[in-house]
GROMACS .gro file of C-alpha atoms in nm:
model
  332
    1UNK     CA    1   1.022  -3.514  -0.644
    2UNK     CA    2   1.399  -3.535  -0.532
    3UNK     CA    3   1.624  -3.805  -0.661
    4UNK     CA    4   1.639  -3.924  -0.312
    5UNK     CA    5   1.260  -3.968  -0.245
    6UNK     CA    6   1.210  -4.136  -0.595
    7UNK     CA    7   1.485  -4.396  -0.516
    8UNK     CA    8   1.326  -4.464  -0.156
    9UNK     CA    9   0.995  -4.507  -0.337
   10UNK     CA   10   1.127  -4.766  -0.577
   11UNK     CA   11   1.264  -4.959  -0.264
   12UNK     CA   12   0.956  -4.939  -0.085
   13UNK     CA   13   0.756  -5.062  -0.401
   14UNK     CA   14   1.008  -5.351  -0.446
   15UNK     CA   15   0.997  -5.436  -0.068
   16UNK     CA   16   0.603  -5.450  -0.099
   17UNK     CA   17   0.630  -5.686  -0.401
   18UNK     CA   18   0.881  -5.925  -0.224
   19UNK     CA   19   0.680  -5.903   0.086
   20UNK     CA   20   0.375  -6.002  -0.111
   21UNK     CA   21   0.522  -6.291  -0.313
   22UNK     CA   22   0.700  -6.434   0.017
   23UNK     CA   23   0.340  -6.425   0.172
   24UNK     CA   24   0.221  -6.646  -0.109
   25UNK     CA   25   0.509  -6.876  -0.065
   26UNK     CA   26   0.537  -6.961   0.316
   27UNK     CA   27   0.309  -7.101   0.568
   28UNK     CA   28   0.217  -7.416   0.724
   29UNK     CA   29   0.257  -7.568   0.369
   30UNK     CA   30   0.539  -7.399   0.149
   31UNK     CA   31   0.445  -7.357  -0.238
   32UNK     CA   32   0.720  -7.378  -0.475
   33UNK     CA   33   0.811  -7.031  -0.643
   34UNK     CA   34   0.722  -7.179  -0.990
   35UNK     CA   35   0.387  -7.290  -0.891
   36UNK     CA   36   0.325  -6.960  -0.725
   37UNK     CA   37   0.422  -6.757  -1.057
   38UNK     CA   38   0.226  -7.011  -1.292
   39UNK     CA   39  -0.106  -6.952  -1.067
   40UNK     CA   40  -0.043  -6.556  -1.054
   41UNK     CA   41  -0.002  -6.551  -1.444
   42UNK     CA   42  -0.290  -6.774  -1.488
   43UNK     CA   43  -0.107  -7.063  -1.619
   44UNK     CA   44  -0.208  -7.318  -1.352
   45UNK     CA   45  -0.600  -7.311  -1.246
   46UNK     CA   46  -0.613  -7.640  -1.073
   47UNK     CA   47  -0.441  -7.848  -0.814
   48UNK     CA   48  -0.327  -7.773  -0.423
   49UNK     CA   49  -0.102  -7.495  -0.501
   50UNK     CA   50  -0.390  -7.317  -0.706
   51UNK     CA   51  -0.647  -7.383  -0.436
   52UNK     CA   52  -0.418  -7.286  -0.140
   53UNK     CA   53  -0.282  -6.971  -0.300
   54UNK     CA   54  -0.663  -6.883  -0.448
   55UNK     CA   55  -0.868  -6.938  -0.145
   56UNK     CA   56  -0.606  -6.894   0.157
   57UNK     CA   57  -0.311  -6.718   0.061
   58UNK     CA   58  -0.396  -6.444  -0.165
   59UNK     CA   59  -0.683  -6.329   0.056
   60UNK     CA   60  -0.448  -6.313   0.344
   61UNK     CA   61  -0.186  -6.117   0.156
   62UNK     CA   62  -0.444  -5.855   0.016
   63UNK     CA   63  -0.596  -5.847   0.390
   64UNK     CA   64  -0.231  -5.754   0.497
   65UNK     CA   65  -0.175  -5.481   0.246
   66UNK     CA   66  -0.517  -5.338   0.296
   67UNK     CA   67  -0.458  -5.339   0.677
   68UNK     CA   68  -0.119  -5.195   0.627
   69UNK     CA   69  -0.214  -4.896   0.422
   70UNK     CA   70  -0.529  -4.837   0.609
   71UNK     CA   71  -0.367  -4.807   0.960
   72UNK     CA   72  -0.072  -4.628   0.837
   73UNK     CA   73  -0.262  -4.365   0.662
   74UNK     CA   74  -0.497  -4.337   0.976
   75UNK     CA   75  -0.182  -4.271   1.185
   76UNK     CA   76  -0.035  -4.005   0.938
   77UNK     CA   77  -0.383  -3.819   0.958
   78UNK     CA   78  -0.427  -3.830   1.328
   79UNK     CA   79  -0.088  -3.726   1.420
   80UNK     CA   80  -0.140  -3.404   1.175
   81UNK     CA   81  -0.489  -3.332   1.269
   82UNK     CA   82  -0.421  -3.356   1.653
   83UNK     CA   83  -0.069  -3.201   1.621
   84UNK     CA   84   0.057  -3.507   1.844
   85UNK     CA   85   0.331  -3.726   1.718
   86UNK     CA   86   0.227  -4.010   1.964
   87UNK     CA   87  -0.134  -3.998   1.821
   88UNK     CA   88  -0.234  -4.332   1.616
   89UNK     CA   89  -0.561  -4.535   1.616
   90UNK     CA   90  -0.411  -4.772   1.881
   91UNK     CA   91  -0.274  -4.525   2.130
   92UNK     CA   92  -0.578  -4.291   2.151
   93UNK     CA   93  -0.838  -4.571   2.175
   94UNK     CA   94  -0.972  -4.591   1.822
   95UNK     CA   95  -0.887  -4.937   1.767
   96UNK     CA   96  -1.061  -5.060   2.083
   97UNK     CA   97  -1.378  -4.862   2.028
   98UNK     CA   98  -1.411  -4.985   1.684
   99UNK     CA   99  -1.330  -5.340   1.813
  100UNK     CA  100  -1.617  -5.334   2.060
  101UNK     CA  101  -1.867  -5.212   1.804
  102UNK     CA  102  -1.777  -5.499   1.576
  103UNK     CA  103  -1.819  -5.718   1.867
  104UNK     CA  104  -2.165  -5.584   1.945
  105UNK     CA  105  -2.273  -5.642   1.570
  106UNK     CA  106  -2.154  -5.991   1.605
  107UNK     CA  107  -2.362  -6.029   1.910
  108UNK     CA  108  -2.687  -5.852   1.788
  109UNK     CA  109  -2.626  -5.904   1.394
  110UNK     CA  110  -2.429  -6.218   1.359
  111UNK     CA  111  -2.514  -6.286   0.991
  112UNK     CA  112  -2.466  -5.936   0.864
  113UNK     CA  113  -2.092  -5.962   0.817
  114UNK     CA  114  -2.122  -5.665   0.573
  115UNK     CA  115  -2.237  -5.422   0.862
  116UNK     CA  116  -1.922  -5.481   1.064
  117UNK     CA  117  -1.743  -5.187   0.871
  118UNK     CA  118  -2.015  -4.976   0.954
  119UNK     CA  119  -2.036  -5.038   1.325
  120UNK     CA  120  -1.632  -5.025   1.333
  121UNK     CA  121  -1.649  -4.668   1.149
  122UNK     CA  122  -1.888  -4.551   1.402
  123UNK     CA  123  -1.706  -4.668   1.683
  124UNK     CA  124  -1.378  -4.529   1.561
  125UNK     CA  125  -1.543  -4.173   1.494
  126UNK     CA  126  -1.691  -4.136   1.809
  127UNK     CA  127  -1.384  -4.179   2.005
  128UNK     CA  128  -1.167  -3.964   1.730
  129UNK     CA  129  -1.431  -3.696   1.807
  130UNK     CA  130  -1.406  -3.753   2.178
  131UNK     CA  131  -1.020  -3.726   2.202
  132UNK     CA  132  -1.026  -3.437   1.958
  133UNK     CA  133  -1.275  -3.247   2.182
  134UNK     CA  134  -1.043  -3.339   2.484
  135UNK     CA  135  -0.729  -3.207   2.307
  136UNK     CA  136  -0.867  -2.867   2.203
  137UNK     CA  137  -1.192  -2.805   2.433
  138UNK     CA  138  -1.004  -2.835   2.743
  139UNK     CA  139  -0.671  -2.742   2.651
  140UNK     CA  140  -0.519  -3.083   2.758
  141UNK     CA  141  -0.144  -3.130   2.715
  142UNK     CA  142  -0.030  -3.393   2.433
  143UNK     CA  143   0.088  -3.622   2.715
  144UNK     CA  144  -0.260  -3.598   2.862
  145UNK     CA  145  -0.439  -3.669   2.553
  146UNK     CA  146  -0.247  -3.993   2.510
  147UNK     CA  147  -0.320  -4.095   2.860
  148UNK     CA  148  -0.678  -4.019   2.806
  149UNK     CA  149  -0.679  -4.254   2.489
  150UNK     CA  150  -0.504  -4.528   2.688
  151UNK     CA  151  -0.813  -4.490   2.945
  152UNK     CA  152  -1.042  -4.493   2.670
  153UNK     CA  153  -0.909  -4.800   2.520
  154UNK     CA  154  -0.914  -4.968   2.870
  155UNK     CA  155  -1.285  -4.895   2.891
  156UNK     CA  156  -1.358  -5.023   2.577
  157UNK     CA  157  -1.149  -5.365   2.618
  158UNK     CA  158  -1.338  -5.395   2.935
  159UNK     CA  159  -1.667  -5.392   2.701
  160UNK     CA  160  -1.514  -5.663   2.501
  161UNK     CA  161  -1.444  -5.872   2.764
  162UNK     CA  162  -1.791  -5.861   2.920
  163UNK     CA  163  -1.905  -5.967   2.591
  164UNK     CA  164  -1.657  -6.268   2.604
  165UNK     CA  165  -1.831  -6.344   2.947
  166UNK     CA  166  -2.169  -6.316   2.840
  167UNK     CA  167  -2.169  -6.479   2.493
  168UNK     CA  168  -1.987  -6.831   2.469
  169UNK     CA  169  -2.016  -6.831   2.091
  170UNK     CA  170  -1.836  -6.473   2.064
  171UNK     CA  171  -1.581  -6.618   2.300
  172UNK     CA  172  -1.449  -6.877   2.065
  173UNK     CA  173  -1.281  -6.597   1.838
  174UNK     CA  174  -1.241  -6.312   2.076
  175UNK     CA  175  -0.882  -6.365   2.174
  176UNK     CA  176  -0.774  -6.370   1.810
  177UNK     CA  177  -0.972  -6.061   1.754
  178UNK     CA  178  -0.838  -5.872   2.063
  179UNK     CA  179  -0.457  -5.954   1.960
  180UNK     CA  180  -0.516  -5.876   1.587
  181UNK     CA  181  -0.469  -6.134   1.293
  182UNK     CA  182  -0.536  -6.181   0.933
  183UNK     CA  183  -0.550  -6.580   0.933
  184UNK     CA  184  -0.828  -6.720   0.785
  185UNK     CA  185  -0.983  -6.422   0.613
  186UNK     CA  186  -1.166  -6.501   0.286
  187UNK     CA  187  -1.223  -6.269  -0.034
  188UNK     CA  188  -1.579  -6.236   0.109
  189UNK     CA  189  -1.451  -6.098   0.450
  190UNK     CA  190  -1.212  -5.837   0.289
  191UNK     CA  191  -1.394  -5.721  -0.029
  192UNK     CA  192  -1.602  -5.434   0.123
  193UNK     CA  193  -1.316  -5.309   0.344
  194UNK     CA  194  -1.062  -5.316   0.098
  195UNK     CA  195  -1.292  -5.113  -0.138
  196UNK     CA  196  -1.318  -4.850   0.174
  197UNK     CA  197  -0.964  -4.841   0.222
  198UNK     CA  198  -0.848  -4.784  -0.138
  199UNK     CA  199  -1.108  -4.504  -0.177
  200UNK     CA  200  -1.028  -4.337   0.150
  201UNK     CA  201  -0.665  -4.368   0.085
  202UNK     CA  202  -0.687  -4.198  -0.274
  203UNK     CA  203  -0.904  -3.927  -0.101
  204UNK     CA  204  -0.648  -3.881   0.182
  205UNK     CA  205  -0.371  -3.850  -0.095
  206UNK     CA  206  -0.590  -3.572  -0.261
  207UNK     CA  207  -0.637  -3.370   0.058
  208UNK     CA  208  -0.270  -3.415   0.183
  209UNK     CA  209  -0.205  -3.054   0.098
  210UNK     CA  210  -0.491  -2.959   0.356
  211UNK     CA  211  -0.299  -3.138   0.624
  212UNK     CA  212   0.019  -2.946   0.513
  213UNK     CA  213  -0.189  -2.608   0.558
  214UNK     CA  214  -0.321  -2.738   0.893
  215UNK     CA  215   0.037  -2.794   1.002
  216UNK     CA  216   0.126  -2.428   0.955
  217UNK     CA  217  -0.145  -2.347   1.242
  218UNK     CA  218  -0.510  -2.245   1.283
  219UNK     CA  219  -0.461  -1.898   1.221
  220UNK     CA  220  -0.234  -1.911   0.925
  221UNK     CA  221  -0.468  -2.179   0.776
  222UNK     CA  222  -0.793  -1.989   0.832
  223UNK     CA  223  -0.619  -1.678   0.682
  224UNK     CA  224  -0.553  -1.885   0.366
  225UNK     CA  225  -0.938  -1.940   0.324
  226UNK     CA  226  -0.972  -2.281   0.497
  227UNK     CA  227  -1.250  -2.398   0.713
  228UNK     CA  228  -1.023  -2.528   1.007
  229UNK     CA  229  -1.297  -2.698   1.182
  230UNK     CA  230  -1.473  -2.851   0.912
  231UNK     CA  231  -1.158  -2.981   0.749
  232UNK     CA  232  -1.044  -3.133   1.102
  233UNK     CA  233  -1.393  -3.289   1.110
  234UNK     CA  234  -1.337  -3.433   0.740
  235UNK     CA  235  -0.995  -3.567   0.814
  236UNK     CA  236  -1.094  -3.727   1.136
  237UNK     CA  237  -1.391  -3.892   0.927
  238UNK     CA  238  -1.149  -4.041   0.671
  239UNK     CA  239  -0.901  -4.185   0.964
  240UNK     CA  240  -1.220  -4.354   1.133
  241UNK     CA  241  -1.317  -4.488   0.802
  242UNK     CA  242  -0.982  -4.635   0.743
  243UNK     CA  243  -0.919  -4.773   1.109
  244UNK     CA  244  -1.260  -4.918   1.110
  245UNK     CA  245  -1.254  -5.074   0.771
  246UNK     CA  246  -0.934  -5.242   0.879
  247UNK     CA  247  -1.046  -5.379   1.240
  248UNK     CA  248  -1.361  -5.525   1.079
  249UNK     CA  249  -1.159  -5.819   0.952
  250UNK     CA  250  -0.847  -5.811   1.146
  251UNK     CA  251  -0.918  -5.728   1.496
  252UNK     CA  252  -0.702  -5.510   1.704
  253UNK     CA  253  -0.403  -5.480   1.516
  254UNK     CA  254  -0.174  -5.257   1.711
  255UNK     CA  255   0.104  -4.980   1.647
  256UNK     CA  256   0.117  -4.988   1.287
  257UNK     CA  257  -0.005  -4.620   1.257
  258UNK     CA  258   0.242  -4.525   1.500
  259UNK     CA  259   0.572  -4.687   1.384
  260UNK     CA  260   0.511  -4.646   1.011
  261UNK     CA  261   0.453  -4.265   0.991
  262UNK     CA  262   0.766  -4.205   1.214
  263UNK     CA  263   0.991  -4.410   0.995
  264UNK     CA  264   0.866  -4.255   0.656
  265UNK     CA  265   0.867  -3.907   0.828
  266UNK     CA  266   1.247  -3.970   0.891
  267UNK     CA  267   1.316  -4.094   0.549
  268UNK     CA  268   1.085  -3.844   0.337
  269UNK     CA  269   1.026  -3.547   0.573
  270UNK     CA  270   0.694  -3.415   0.674
  271UNK     CA  271   0.544  -3.316   0.336
  272UNK     CA  272   0.208  -3.514   0.358
  273UNK     CA  273   0.179  -3.538  -0.023
  274UNK     CA  274   0.472  -3.761  -0.019
  275UNK     CA  275   0.438  -3.905   0.359
  276UNK     CA  276   0.105  -4.050   0.275
  277UNK     CA  277   0.174  -4.289  -0.001
  278UNK     CA  278   0.524  -4.372   0.149
  279UNK     CA  279   0.326  -4.454   0.491
  280UNK     CA  280   0.065  -4.678   0.277
  281UNK     CA  281   0.345  -4.836   0.085
  282UNK     CA  282   0.562  -4.920   0.404
  283UNK     CA  283   0.259  -5.016   0.625
  284UNK     CA  284   0.164  -5.282   0.379
  285UNK     CA  285   0.510  -5.418   0.380
  286UNK     CA  286   0.533  -5.396   0.757
  287UNK     CA  287   0.195  -5.573   0.821
  288UNK     CA  288   0.304  -5.877   0.549
  289UNK     CA  289   0.628  -5.914   0.706
  290UNK     CA  290   0.497  -5.924   1.050
  291UNK     CA  291   0.226  -6.180   0.946
  292UNK     CA  292   0.499  -6.392   0.766
  293UNK     CA  293   0.717  -6.378   1.058
  294UNK     CA  294   0.428  -6.512   1.288
  295UNK     CA  295   0.391  -6.798   1.044
  296UNK     CA  296   0.755  -6.898   1.043
  297UNK     CA  297   0.882  -6.836   1.391
  298UNK     CA  298   0.678  -7.119   1.560
  299UNK     CA  299   0.626  -7.321   1.235
  300UNK     CA  300   0.419  -7.565   1.195
  301UNK     CA  301   0.213  -7.330   1.432
  302UNK     CA  302   0.113  -6.975   1.386
  303UNK     CA  303   0.157  -6.670   1.579
  304UNK     CA  304  -0.105  -6.374   1.519
  305UNK     CA  305   0.047  -6.104   1.344
  306UNK     CA  306  -0.077  -5.879   1.637
  307UNK     CA  307   0.172  -6.027   1.885
  308UNK     CA  308   0.461  -5.931   1.649
  309UNK     CA  309   0.336  -5.604   1.618
  310UNK     CA  310   0.311  -5.541   1.996
  311UNK     CA  311   0.668  -5.676   2.069
  312UNK     CA  312   0.810  -5.424   1.817
  313UNK     CA  313   0.559  -5.145   1.893
  314UNK     CA  314   0.565  -5.163   2.278
  315UNK     CA  315   0.932  -5.073   2.302
  316UNK     CA  316   0.894  -4.817   2.022
  317UNK     CA  317   0.629  -4.607   2.178
  318UNK     CA  318   0.827  -4.604   2.513
  319UNK     CA  319   1.136  -4.465   2.326
  320UNK     CA  320   0.916  -4.211   2.164
  321UNK     CA  321   0.774  -4.094   2.513
  322UNK     CA  322   1.084  -4.107   2.668
  323UNK     CA  323   1.254  -3.901   2.408
  324UNK     CA  324   0.967  -3.640   2.453
  325UNK     CA  325   1.000  -3.644   2.852
  326UNK     CA  326   1.387  -3.572   2.774
  327UNK     CA  327   1.301  -3.252   2.611
  328UNK     CA  328   1.390  -3.363   2.256
  329UNK     CA  329   1.019  -3.323   2.098
  330UNK     CA  330   0.969  -3.564   1.806
  331UNK     CA  331   0.823  -3.370   1.521
  332UNK     CA  332   0.464  -3.412   1.453
   0.00000   0.00000   0.00000
C-alpha cells in the first residue's frame, strides 16, 4: 500500500475512534469523558453514567457504525456491479423495498423482531435484481436506470404509507422509520444485523478483486475464467444483505451509499481492495457524526440522523447528476 493510502487509513481510523467517543459523550445528558473512559475500561460498573452508556449510548454508537459500514459497502458494490456511479441503495429503490418488507413483517409478525432482517434482505434483493435486469436486459441508459429506481422507490413508499393508514399501531413509529434514525436501538435490536453486516463486509473484502475484474468489462472478465453472471448475482446478494440488515433497525437512512464511495474513490482511487475497507471506515464515521449533529443541533430535542443525511445527500446527488449532464462523466 502506498504511503499516502496508509496515512489516509490512519486518519480514517482516528476519525472513527473520535466520532465513536463523542457519540458516547454527548446527548440530552452529557457524560464526563473521565466517566466514559472508566466505563469503557471496566473501572465503573454502576451509577447513571454506566447505565446510560451501557443501555443507550453504546448500542446507538454500534448501530451507527454498523449502518455506515453496511450502506457504504453496499454502495461500492452496486456502483461496480451496475457500472453506474449514481447507483446506491437509496437511488435505485433498494432502501424503500427493504423498508416495505420490514413494515409488512411488523404487521404480520409483530413479535418476530429477529425476522426483520430476513424480510428486509428479501425486499432488497428483489429490487436489486429488478433494476439489474432493466439495466442489462433492456439496454437502458444509466440515467434511465436511476429514474427507474426513483420510480420503484416511490411505489414502495406508497406501500409504506398505505400500511400507515391501515394500521394505527405501526403509524406511531413509521415517520421515524421513513426518515431513518438509530435513536432508541438496543443491543437486542442490533445483535443479529451487526453479525450479518460484519460477515458480509468481510466477504465483500475477500471478493473485492472480483469487482476489479468486472470493471475490465464482461468480455475480458469472461476470458479470465470468471462466470460473470454468477459473480454479479452473488455480489448483488451481498449488497442486499448489507442494506437489509441496516434498514431492519435504522429505517430508511439515505445517501450514505452514494456519498461515501465517491469521497473514498477521490482519496484512494478505484481499486476495490482498498476502496471497500476505506468506505466502511468513512461510512461509520459519517453516520456517527450525522447522528451526533442531530442530537446537538436542536438540543435538548433530537433530529433523526436521516434528516441530516438528506440535507447533505440531496445537493450531492444533484451535483453528480448535473456533472454527468455536463459531459464530465464521474468515474464509476
